[in-house]
Amino acid sequence: MAVMGRNLARNFARHGFRVAVHNRTTSKAESLVRDFGDEGDFTLARSLEDLVGALERPRRIVVMVKAGEGTDAVIDELVPLLDEGDIVADAGNAHFADTRRRHDALAEKGIRYAGVGVSGGEVGALEGPSIMPGCDGDTYAELGPFLEVASAHVDDEPCCTLIGPDGAGHFVKMVHNGIEYSDMQLIAETYDLLRGPGGQEPADIADVFREWNGTELESYLVEIAAEVLSHTDGDTGRPFVDVVRDAAEQKGTGRWTVQTALDLGVPVTGIAEATMARSTSGDTERRSAVREALEVAQEPAGAEVSVDDLRQALYAAKVVSYAQGLDMVRDGSAEHDWDIDPADLSRIWRDGCIIRARLLGDITDAVEEHRDAPSLLATPTFAAAVADRLPALRRVVTAAVASGTPAPVYSAVLAYVDALRAERLPAALVQGLRDYFGAHTYERVDREGTFHTLWAEDRSEVDAG
Ligand code: 6PG
């Protein structure tokens, strides 16, 4: 019954569902019923036994606790009280591997388990989040109707659908959060370029974002960037953004995305750089030591940065980072046999969640029309969108480099597009080096097979296949 749990419970109750609420510290559940009891039909459960006793069968229990050991502790306490067929749904930000483990362990006891990704922050939880459930089909048949009603809606379509079995929902929520990291870092880099080389004040930059929110960049994060940038600190009268310590924190979902992407071998360079940028920002001691030690002979000359280039670059970079995220979902789904439909994701991310954006409607159309395209960047709409904006993206990265403004996500996504477009990559030399020092072998462009060069002998080539 912290804010997310409270708001989700109120959301269910406001939709006419009878909701029993329980919290380890009873006063929190009591205050919910006291303050919002008139919003719906709540039953206060002072113990887990009371909670279990209050529910109709099969019981549908939504657990909203801090992910990790807390979730296991609640499950351990709850499961002995349940009956076969009951459903436990974890709506926290659990690691998908934990969800798979819990699903399998509970299945042995006849208890059905759902790993439910919920995005939208506290307002979303109350007014309609985007919901990403991972569970078996029969579990969804019992649980889905409640979740769908409580979710955000676009044109009467719920922003909630069965993603796939066991860990699929939490996997997708993890990637959503990874994209959230790169979206936010791109907005931050854009701000930095407008402020440094662009010479604008936070309030002016807020106006730029506000205007952009009426364009193809329309999104929740661009909207709230304008709000945060136009806010003035009550104590000092300075721009709020100037009184906040510049060290971005993280609870772990971005890091998990990158770790998992490395295991899958899928390049999510935008998300990775955004996650690393948070780590760099928080590395205060090293930052100040290097700042003092590094005497640079020539400071960067500075560079012009155009607002219109930044608008185009931000759109292109967002597209690339969404493309990378969708690639990761595709590869993860194949690895775990989840059969996730990427078009479902862009559809349920159109509203309710933190990364909601006008762009997601177009992504849904492109993915549906070109199901076999190996990348969003290979679909006609987005290939053209990125190609058109590539010169602007390149000018933005050039300006960042020339002015010494760190723009790791812009730089990474540009390098990724350039790599995908390149006829030849220097990976051939990497293969040569690997073969030289470790006889790791290589393939040739002109015939089938695996080869090794006898580097230490006469440098003749032998068939290694
Ligand atoms: C959401 C958010 C949410 C997440 C916060 C904080 O979709 O509603 O992703 O689930 O917890 O954004 O994440 P960090 O602390 O890692 O930034």
XYZ file of C-alpha atoms and ligand atoms in Angstrom:
482
model
C 0.000 0.000 0.000
C 2.787 2.387 -0.925
C 1.728 4.863 -3.554
C 1.742 2.478 -6.561
C -0.178 -0.247 -4.712
C -2.670 2.223 -3.265
C -3.347 3.812 -6.600
C -3.714 0.496 -8.378
C -6.178 -0.674 -5.696
C -8.157 2.576 -6.071
C -8.111 2.168 -9.850
C -9.678 -1.332 -9.570
C -12.234 -0.083 -7.047
C -13.154 2.934 -9.176
C -13.977 0.494 -11.963
C -16.503 -1.227 -9.762
C -14.425 -4.234 -8.675
C -14.601 -5.275 -5.032
C -11.075 -4.911 -3.679
C -9.638 -6.347 -0.480
C -6.494 -4.529 0.645
C -3.763 -5.636 2.982
C -0.488 -4.123 4.112
C 2.012 -5.499 6.602
C 1.720 -2.222 8.501
C -2.057 -2.168 8.790
C -2.306 1.593 9.249
C -1.364 2.119 5.591
C -4.252 -0.023 4.374
C -6.513 1.597 6.973
C -5.689 5.072 5.730
C -6.443 4.009 2.163
C -9.900 2.811 3.163
C -10.441 5.878 5.368
C -9.336 8.420 2.751
C -10.694 6.814 -0.390
C -13.327 4.369 0.836
C -16.044 6.307 -0.958
C -14.408 5.603 -4.328
C -15.475 1.963 -4.352
C -16.040 -1.249 -2.466
C -12.975 -1.878 -0.281
C -12.498 -4.578 2.326
C -9.740 -3.931 4.844
C -7.779 -7.116 5.551
C -5.716 -6.876 8.704
C -3.880 -10.127 8.045
C -2.981 -12.238 5.036
C -5.471 -14.821 6.338
C -8.183 -12.145 6.273
C -7.163 -11.164 2.761
C -7.290 -14.735 1.486
C -10.609 -15.274 3.268
C -12.146 -12.179 1.685
C -11.521 -13.182 -1.917
C -13.705 -15.138 -4.309
C -12.233 -18.203 -6.011
C -10.050 -18.472 -7.924
C -8.382 -15.786 -5.875
C -6.670 -13.034 -7.834
C -4.014 -11.423 -5.681
C -1.916 -8.523 -6.923
C 1.349 -8.206 -5.030
C 2.960 -4.764 -5.137
C 6.117 -4.734 -3.052
C 9.709 -3.643 -3.657
C 11.136 -6.153 -6.136
C 13.571 -8.756 -4.871
C 13.604 -10.508 -1.527
C 10.406 -8.737 -0.471
C 8.501 -10.480 -3.252
C 9.792 -13.909 -2.227
C 8.910 -13.205 1.409
C 5.315 -12.296 0.529
C 4.955 -15.330 -1.731
C 6.327 -17.643 0.978
C 3.789 -16.330 3.457
C 0.907 -16.282 1.045
C 1.194 -19.568 -0.783
C 0.412 -21.898 2.153
C -2.902 -20.058 2.545
C -3.958 -20.482 -1.083
C -5.848 -23.171 -2.962
C -5.080 -24.826 -6.246
C -5.888 -22.571 -9.209
C -5.506 -19.310 -7.284
C -3.531 -16.586 -9.010
C -0.673 -14.506 -7.641
C 0.245 -11.543 -9.840
C 3.475 -9.675 -9.143
C 3.028 -6.111 -10.395
C 6.452 -4.866 -9.275
C 9.570 -4.389 -11.398
C 10.850 -7.943 -10.919
C 13.743 -9.377 -12.910
C 12.218 -11.690 -15.527
C 14.486 -14.552 -14.444
C 13.035 -14.308 -10.912
C 9.548 -14.337 -12.396
C 10.326 -17.504 -14.368
C 11.661 -19.155 -11.214
C 8.614 -18.126 -9.163
C 6.222 -19.187 -11.903
C 7.766 -22.659 -12.051
C 7.973 -23.067 -8.272
C 4.328 -22.100 -7.789
C 3.173 -24.224 -10.726
C 4.429 -27.261 -8.801
C 2.003 -26.312 -6.032
C -0.884 -25.748 -8.448
C -0.783 -21.969 -7.932
C -0.878 -19.815 -11.034
C 1.671 -17.007 -11.257
C 1.708 -13.888 -13.395
C 4.585 -11.423 -13.795
C 2.857 -8.178 -14.615
C 4.802 -5.163 -15.871
C 3.033 -1.930 -14.940
C 4.176 1.431 -16.250
C 2.901 4.928 -15.738
C 4.121 6.067 -12.362
C 1.694 6.983 -9.616
C -0.756 8.870 -11.810
C -0.780 6.038 -14.339
C -1.474 3.463 -11.640
C -4.527 5.462 -10.612
C -5.868 6.670 -13.926
C -4.793 3.885 -16.255
C -1.303 2.469 -16.696
C 0.124 0.454 -19.543
C 0.104 -3.164 -18.378
C 2.369 -5.957 -19.645
C 1.226 -9.281 -18.192
C 3.259 -12.456 -18.568
C 1.398 -15.655 -17.695
C -0.266 -18.742 -19.130
C -3.357 -18.301 -21.304
C -5.766 -19.771 -18.738
C -4.406 -17.416 -16.084
C -4.877 -14.463 -18.412
C -8.464 -15.488 -19.039
C -9.137 -14.979 -15.289
C -6.890 -11.981 -14.700
C -6.776 -10.135 -18.026
C -10.308 -8.691 -17.973
C -9.552 -6.850 -14.690
C -6.205 -5.579 -15.917
C -7.602 -4.488 -19.261
C -10.383 -2.449 -17.648
C -7.917 -0.764 -15.290
C -5.378 0.029 -18.030
C -5.163 3.145 -20.194
C -7.149 3.042 -23.422
C -6.517 4.362 -26.930
C -9.624 4.464 -29.138
C -11.341 2.021 -26.754
C -8.428 -0.417 -27.082
C -6.822 -1.328 -23.739
C -3.110 -0.690 -23.254
C -2.846 -4.208 -21.878
C -2.523 -7.543 -23.579
C -1.079 -10.953 -22.792
C 2.591 -10.612 -23.701
C 3.562 -14.259 -23.357
C 4.186 -16.927 -20.720
C 6.083 -16.702 -17.395
C 8.780 -13.985 -17.554
C 7.673 -12.404 -20.850
C 5.776 -9.509 -19.243
C 8.583 -8.522 -16.905
C 11.125 -8.909 -19.718
C 9.145 -6.472 -21.838
C 8.738 -4.065 -18.900
C 12.503 -4.216 -18.394
C 13.111 -3.267 -22.040
C 10.463 -0.528 -21.716
C 12.501 0.894 -18.862
C 15.693 0.617 -20.907
C 14.045 2.674 -23.635
C 12.863 5.070 -20.909
C 16.526 5.529 -19.892
C 17.632 6.341 -23.444
C 14.644 8.649 -24.048
C 15.479 10.598 -20.900
C 19.201 10.771 -21.618
C 18.494 12.029 -25.156
C 16.270 14.755 -23.734
C 19.021 15.622 -21.246
C 21.696 15.739 -23.962
C 19.431 17.948 -26.069
C 18.985 20.303 -23.123
C 22.754 20.358 -22.552
C 23.434 21.268 -26.184
C 20.792 23.993 -26.155
C 22.175 25.359 -22.904
C 25.936 25.131 -23.595
C 26.652 25.769 -27.257
C 23.086 27.012 -27.818
C 23.411 29.608 -25.054
C 19.770 29.305 -23.937
C 18.390 29.512 -20.420
C 16.321 26.643 -18.925
C 13.063 28.589 -19.283
C 13.754 29.144 -23.003
C 14.624 25.483 -23.437
C 11.331 24.628 -21.716
C 9.579 26.631 -24.442
C 11.460 24.692 -27.119
C 10.310 21.376 -25.624
C 6.776 22.717 -25.230
C 6.694 23.609 -28.895
C 8.180 20.264 -29.903
C 5.454 18.524 -27.981
C 3.065 19.714 -30.691
C 5.119 17.935 -33.378
C 6.187 14.393 -34.219
C 8.092 14.488 -30.906
C 4.860 14.598 -28.878
C 5.437 12.401 -25.839
C 4.990 12.358 -22.103
C 8.708 12.748 -21.401
C 9.086 15.788 -23.706
C 5.980 17.289 -22.070
C 7.326 16.882 -18.539
C 10.819 18.035 -19.583
C 9.202 21.416 -20.312
C 7.582 21.371 -16.862
C 10.800 20.542 -15.011
C 12.874 23.053 -16.984
C 10.437 25.911 -16.407
C 10.277 25.262 -12.674
C 12.027 27.741 -10.376
C 13.429 26.741 -6.999
C 11.359 28.303 -4.215
C 14.347 28.866 -1.897
C 16.839 30.457 -4.225
C 14.805 31.687 -7.177
C 17.233 29.828 -9.436
C 16.168 27.397 -12.157
C 15.252 24.143 -10.421
C 17.569 22.219 -12.744
C 20.524 24.248 -11.405
C 19.955 23.356 -7.763
C 19.597 19.586 -8.271
C 22.773 17.511 -7.853
C 23.814 16.240 -11.281
C 24.028 12.550 -10.334
C 21.302 10.382 -11.890
C 20.259 7.369 -9.879
C 18.831 4.045 -10.998
C 16.973 1.198 -9.421
C 18.280 -1.439 -11.803
C 15.976 -2.076 -14.737
C 18.234 -0.193 -17.196
C 21.249 -2.151 -15.965
C 19.329 -5.431 -16.300
C 18.396 -4.510 -19.859
C 22.034 -4.003 -20.778
C 23.188 -7.147 -18.962
C 20.520 -9.202 -20.700
C 21.279 -7.619 -24.074
C 24.921 -8.625 -23.693
C 23.856 -12.206 -23.000
C 21.582 -12.196 -26.033
C 24.243 -10.511 -28.200
C 21.835 -7.793 -29.296
C 23.258 -4.271 -29.584
C 21.147 -1.837 -27.582
C 23.766 0.888 -27.729
C 21.391 3.764 -26.941
C 20.161 2.095 -23.771
C 23.677 1.016 -22.808
C 25.124 4.527 -23.150
C 22.175 6.016 -21.274
C 22.721 3.576 -18.415
C 26.471 4.210 -18.372
C 25.834 7.979 -18.479
C 23.939 7.629 -15.200
C 26.913 5.780 -13.732
C 29.346 8.437 -14.976
C 27.195 11.198 -13.525
C 27.149 9.524 -10.132
C 30.907 8.910 -10.120
C 31.496 12.224 -8.364
C 34.894 11.508 -6.881
C 36.406 10.352 -10.168
C 34.743 13.218 -12.016
C 36.304 15.867 -9.812
C 39.716 14.165 -9.678
C 39.931 13.928 -13.465
C 38.521 17.438 -13.948
C 41.361 18.791 -11.794
C 44.091 16.558 -13.219
C 43.341 16.875 -16.898
C 45.036 19.974 -18.208
C 43.893 20.392 -21.754
C 46.142 22.450 -24.010
C 43.301 23.720 -26.109
C 39.707 23.998 -25.011
C 37.103 23.122 -27.654
C 36.501 25.913 -30.107
C 32.750 25.809 -29.681
C 30.112 25.154 -32.273
C 26.827 26.384 -33.578
C 23.904 24.205 -32.753
C 20.623 24.593 -34.542
C 17.321 24.070 -32.743
C 15.819 22.564 -35.855
C 18.716 20.095 -36.226
C 18.184 19.062 -32.611
C 14.477 18.499 -33.217
C 15.236 16.227 -36.143
C 18.121 14.503 -34.398
C 16.020 13.797 -31.315
C 13.355 12.121 -33.427
C 15.891 10.052 -35.390
C 17.740 9.008 -32.249
C 14.484 8.007 -30.543
C 13.556 5.869 -33.537
C 16.939 4.113 -33.408
C 16.707 3.430 -29.715
C 13.130 2.077 -30.031
C 14.339 -0.081 -32.931
C 17.098 -1.485 -30.726
C 14.634 -2.162 -27.912
C 12.261 -3.984 -30.250
C 15.193 -6.045 -31.593
C 15.939 -7.063 -28.047
C 12.351 -8.134 -27.422
C 12.406 -10.180 -30.641
C 15.667 -11.900 -29.704
C 14.601 -12.463 -26.092
C 11.316 -13.924 -27.249
C 13.111 -16.317 -29.590
C 15.579 -17.325 -26.881
C 12.838 -18.122 -24.355
C 10.142 -19.359 -26.774
C 7.728 -16.647 -25.737
C 6.264 -15.842 -29.136
C 5.917 -12.132 -28.311
C 4.318 -10.002 -31.011
C 6.363 -6.755 -31.191
C 3.318 -4.924 -32.608
C 1.495 -5.639 -29.324
C 4.153 -3.731 -27.434
C 4.094 -0.566 -29.468
C 0.285 -0.733 -29.288
C 0.091 -1.005 -25.491
C 2.845 1.589 -25.056
C 0.820 4.226 -26.923
C -0.688 5.448 -23.670
C -0.421 5.016 -19.923
C 3.304 4.297 -19.756
C 6.290 6.591 -19.255
C 7.536 6.238 -22.849
C 4.118 6.975 -24.380
C 4.608 8.950 -27.556
C 2.903 9.771 -30.814
C 5.712 7.858 -32.522
C 4.428 4.555 -31.090
C 1.300 4.641 -33.259
C 3.480 4.836 -36.382
C 5.771 2.106 -35.044
C 2.749 -0.170 -34.570
C 1.660 0.386 -38.174
C 5.173 -0.229 -39.527
C 5.714 -3.396 -37.494
C 2.311 -4.776 -38.483
C 2.806 -4.033 -42.170
C 6.356 -5.375 -42.311
C 6.418 -8.314 -39.949
C 9.456 -9.860 -41.641
C 11.597 -6.739 -41.492
C 14.621 -7.605 -39.305
C 14.707 -4.047 -37.917
C 12.315 -1.140 -37.586
C 15.010 0.787 -39.458
C 14.432 -1.487 -42.458
C 10.724 -0.605 -42.743
C 9.984 1.988 -45.462
C 8.495 4.609 -43.095
C 11.311 4.561 -40.586
C 14.116 4.001 -43.086
C 12.947 7.207 -44.773
C 12.419 9.015 -41.462
C 15.947 8.253 -40.278
C 17.569 8.824 -43.690
C 15.945 12.277 -43.920
C 17.175 13.274 -40.494
C 20.616 11.671 -40.634
C 22.397 14.857 -41.811
C 20.862 16.753 -38.843
C 21.856 13.976 -36.429
C 25.404 14.083 -37.807
C 25.573 17.875 -37.409
C 24.355 17.573 -33.820
C 27.001 14.975 -32.951
C 29.635 17.097 -34.721
C 28.570 20.133 -32.688
C 28.676 18.085 -29.495
C 32.195 16.874 -30.238
C 33.404 20.309 -31.347
C 32.027 22.024 -28.248
C 33.107 19.322 -25.809
C 29.523 18.599 -24.779
C 29.156 14.923 -23.850
C 26.396 13.375 -25.959
C 26.916 9.640 -25.506
C 23.497 8.462 -26.699
C 23.401 10.721 -29.758
C 26.924 9.572 -30.647
C 26.136 5.900 -30.054
C 22.977 5.780 -32.132
C 24.663 7.624 -35.001
C 27.572 5.162 -34.924
C 25.054 2.298 -34.884
C 23.263 3.598 -37.988
C 26.583 4.202 -39.715
C 27.651 0.662 -38.842
C 24.440 -0.846 -40.185
C 24.779 1.184 -43.391
C 28.453 0.395 -43.986
C 29.280 -1.851 -46.915
C 32.306 -3.220 -45.018
C 33.122 -3.041 -41.324
C 36.589 -3.264 -39.799
C 35.442 -6.489 -38.131
C 37.515 -8.236 -40.812
C 40.651 -6.871 -39.159
C 39.374 -7.982 -35.740
C 38.974 -11.483 -37.178
C 42.517 -11.293 -38.589
C 43.922 -10.297 -35.205
C 42.022 -13.080 -33.446
C 43.351 -15.581 -35.924
C 46.902 -14.211 -35.562
C 47.171 -14.485 -31.797
C 44.819 -17.342 -31.071
C 44.171 -19.348 -34.267
C 40.503 -18.438 -33.818
C 39.896 -18.885 -37.591
C 37.888 -16.761 -40.016
C 35.513 -17.045 -42.935
C 36.258 -15.645 -46.391
C 34.120 -13.447 -48.601
C 34.811 -15.498 -51.716
C 34.269 -19.107 -50.685
C 32.572 -21.242 -48.055
C 34.450 -22.711 -45.122
C 36.541 -21.770 -42.108
C 40.202 -20.871 -42.496
C 43.367 -20.210 -40.543
C 46.561 -18.545 -41.655
C 49.842 -20.029 -40.408
C 51.049 -16.638 -39.182
C 54.200 -17.885 -37.453
C 55.214 -20.108 -40.362
C 55.008 -19.387 -44.046
C 51.661 -17.529 -43.821
C 49.945 -20.013 -46.030
C 46.257 -20.561 -45.430
C 44.883 -23.855 -44.227
C 41.344 -25.173 -44.211
C 40.196 -25.118 -40.578
C 36.672 -26.385 -41.137
C 7.429 3.131 -15.101
C 8.819 3.397 -14.567
C 9.019 2.857 -13.199
C 10.479 2.966 -12.695
C 10.969 4.354 -12.525
C 12.299 4.484 -11.824
O 7.377 2.561 -16.176
O 6.444 3.517 -14.477
O 9.738 2.743 -15.409
O 8.679 1.506 -13.235
O 10.544 2.375 -11.460
O 11.036 4.986 -13.750
O 13.327 3.807 -12.465
P 14.843 4.165 -12.143
O 14.942 4.440 -10.687
O 15.646 2.981 -12.542
O 15.138 5.385 -12.951
